[in-house]
Amino acid sequence: EPYRGRVRHFDASVLMGSGSHIAPTHGAVCAVPTVDTTPSPLPVSPWSPMRVKLFRAMWIASLASNVGTVMHTVGASWAMTSLTTSPAIVSLAQAAWTVPGFLFAIPAGALTDIVDRRSLITVTQVVGLVIAAAMGVLQVMGHLGVGPLLIGTFLLSVALTLSGPAWTAMLPDMV
């Protein structure tokens, strides 16, 4: 079991040896972290966290989300090339995706510390789903223009930027 902020009792004179000039503490509390040497019932491996059902589910969801994110960024850039021949406007699709990370990453971390993380993740993922679905419907209907594509990409990136710190902060609690 990894160190999780526990404070253990130990005698400092044991560390210093019998000839120590430091008075023994005899069970005094010391805030020096120590490693629990109790043998683990299961062998430790890089795949050990996958044994935890909740972590495994979140990892799979994260993998699916990341694949969807890459598909969106490629698809948005590709769709933009079919809407305009201007390289500057085509590059705005990538800018619309990356700018929210620069603008909102630090406020998103602060927001994560203030609100319930699970609720934040749920709300941002639902908002992202609605935005992506709306963009998909507009594309199928032939109504996805430069403006809606840039705005949708920007808003989708904002939603995912807001959920990122909450997602990361929850991981240690799951393993």
XYZ file of C-alpha atoms in Angstrom:
175
model
C 0.000 0.000 0.000
C 1.550 3.343 -0.983
C 2.224 6.135 1.513
C -0.974 8.187 1.799
C -0.018 10.942 4.229
C 0.021 8.787 7.391
C 2.233 9.868 10.265
C 4.026 6.958 11.904
C 5.703 6.670 15.308
C 9.360 5.799 15.410
C 12.388 6.163 17.621
C 14.991 8.504 16.070
C 17.774 6.974 18.141
C 17.356 3.770 16.153
C 18.347 5.670 13.012
C 21.294 7.380 14.695
C 22.813 4.227 16.223
C 23.654 3.378 19.812
C 26.349 6.047 20.095
C 23.948 8.831 19.199
C 24.098 12.143 21.033
C 20.390 12.690 20.317
C 18.054 11.856 23.150
C 15.720 8.980 22.244
C 12.217 10.050 21.307
C 10.568 6.856 22.558
C 7.513 6.821 20.361
C 7.235 10.529 19.662
C 5.282 11.526 16.586
C 7.466 12.515 13.685
C 6.182 13.781 10.343
C 8.792 11.859 8.353
C 7.025 9.529 5.937
C 8.040 5.903 6.168
C 7.355 3.100 3.766
C 5.113 0.265 4.850
C 7.156 -2.899 4.363
C 4.241 -5.290 4.746
C 4.309 -7.600 1.743
C 1.559 -6.957 -0.793
C -0.748 -9.917 -1.445
C -0.630 -9.280 -5.200
C 2.527 -8.735 -7.222
C 3.163 -5.118 -8.177
C 3.280 -4.406 -11.885
C 2.517 -1.484 -14.184
C -0.895 -3.061 -14.747
C -1.733 -3.299 -11.021
C -4.088 -0.284 -11.075
C -6.199 -2.100 -13.674
C -7.252 -4.520 -10.925
C -9.357 -1.710 -9.440
C -12.715 -1.831 -11.231
C -13.443 1.915 -10.977
C -9.980 2.895 -12.201
C -10.233 0.425 -15.097
C -13.606 1.871 -16.131
C -12.282 5.427 -15.954
C -9.158 4.450 -17.910
C -11.244 2.902 -20.687
C -13.522 5.957 -20.743
C -10.465 8.199 -20.935
C -9.074 6.168 -23.816
C -12.372 6.445 -25.702
C -12.543 10.170 -24.976
C -8.995 10.731 -26.212
C -9.719 8.818 -29.425
C -12.817 10.976 -29.910
C -10.786 14.121 -29.261
C -8.231 13.194 -31.905
C -11.027 12.303 -34.322
C -12.629 15.691 -33.723
C -9.446 17.695 -34.252
C -8.661 15.842 -37.475
C -12.280 15.993 -38.623
C -12.636 19.709 -37.854
C -9.485 20.551 -39.781
C -10.565 18.346 -42.669
C -14.063 19.856 -42.711
C -12.535 23.331 -42.693
C -10.498 22.503 -45.819
C -13.736 21.661 -47.594
C -15.310 24.949 -46.493
C -12.494 27.319 -47.476
C -9.200 27.390 -49.316
C -7.677 30.069 -47.062
C -4.784 28.599 -45.044
C -5.316 31.194 -42.316
C -8.949 30.188 -41.813
C -8.101 26.471 -41.960
C -5.520 27.010 -39.215
C -8.166 28.714 -37.077
C -9.742 25.264 -36.529
C -6.632 24.154 -34.657
C -6.400 27.497 -32.883
C -10.028 27.185 -31.758
C -9.105 23.841 -30.213
C -5.888 24.922 -28.449
C -6.680 28.465 -27.233
C -9.108 27.345 -24.465
C -6.306 25.293 -22.920
C -4.198 28.432 -22.576
C -7.062 30.609 -21.384
C -8.880 28.306 -18.989
C -6.434 25.696 -17.657
C -5.540 27.579 -14.461
C -9.114 28.745 -13.729
C -10.263 25.166 -14.379
C -7.869 23.932 -11.699
C -9.238 26.465 -9.227
C -12.804 25.506 -10.163
C -11.939 21.854 -9.543
C -10.947 22.718 -5.983
C -14.199 24.605 -5.351
C -16.948 22.403 -6.819
C -17.777 18.716 -6.662
C -15.399 17.031 -9.126
C -17.779 14.298 -10.162
C -20.520 16.813 -10.973
C -18.074 18.989 -12.896
C -16.937 16.044 -15.001
C -20.520 14.935 -15.629
C -21.707 18.399 -16.670
C -18.739 19.108 -18.942
C -18.955 15.702 -20.620
C -22.689 16.116 -21.277
C -22.115 19.631 -22.647
C -19.319 18.270 -24.857
C -21.603 15.501 -26.096
C -24.342 17.980 -26.984
C -21.899 20.248 -28.834
C -20.351 17.352 -30.763
C -23.774 15.947 -31.645
C -24.985 19.362 -32.825
C -21.914 19.755 -35.018
C -22.437 16.263 -36.422
C -26.087 17.004 -37.253
C -25.133 20.301 -38.907
C -22.501 18.510 -40.994
C -24.902 15.763 -42.108
C -27.536 18.357 -43.023
C -24.958 20.374 -44.961
C -25.296 23.453 -42.754
C -21.937 23.374 -40.991
C -20.154 26.555 -41.994
C -16.900 28.147 -40.943
C -18.478 30.056 -38.026
C -20.386 27.159 -36.450
C -17.363 24.885 -36.880
C -15.032 27.327 -35.130
C -17.501 28.141 -32.361
C -18.364 24.471 -31.787
C -14.702 23.475 -31.708
C -13.905 26.281 -29.273
C -16.816 25.406 -26.947
C -15.998 21.700 -27.053
C -12.406 22.487 -26.098
C -13.621 24.721 -23.248
C -15.755 21.866 -21.888
C -12.883 19.393 -22.017
C -10.418 21.918 -20.571
C -12.717 22.453 -17.592
C -13.027 18.714 -16.935
C -9.312 17.900 -17.275
C -8.113 18.996 -13.808
C -11.091 17.342 -12.092
C -10.385 14.102 -13.933
C -6.720 14.189 -12.986
C -7.444 15.069 -9.354
C -9.792 12.092 -8.966
C -7.316 9.463 -10.182
C -5.329 9.040 -6.929
C -8.581 8.396 -5.043
C -9.390 5.489 -7.345
C -6.145 3.549 -7.102
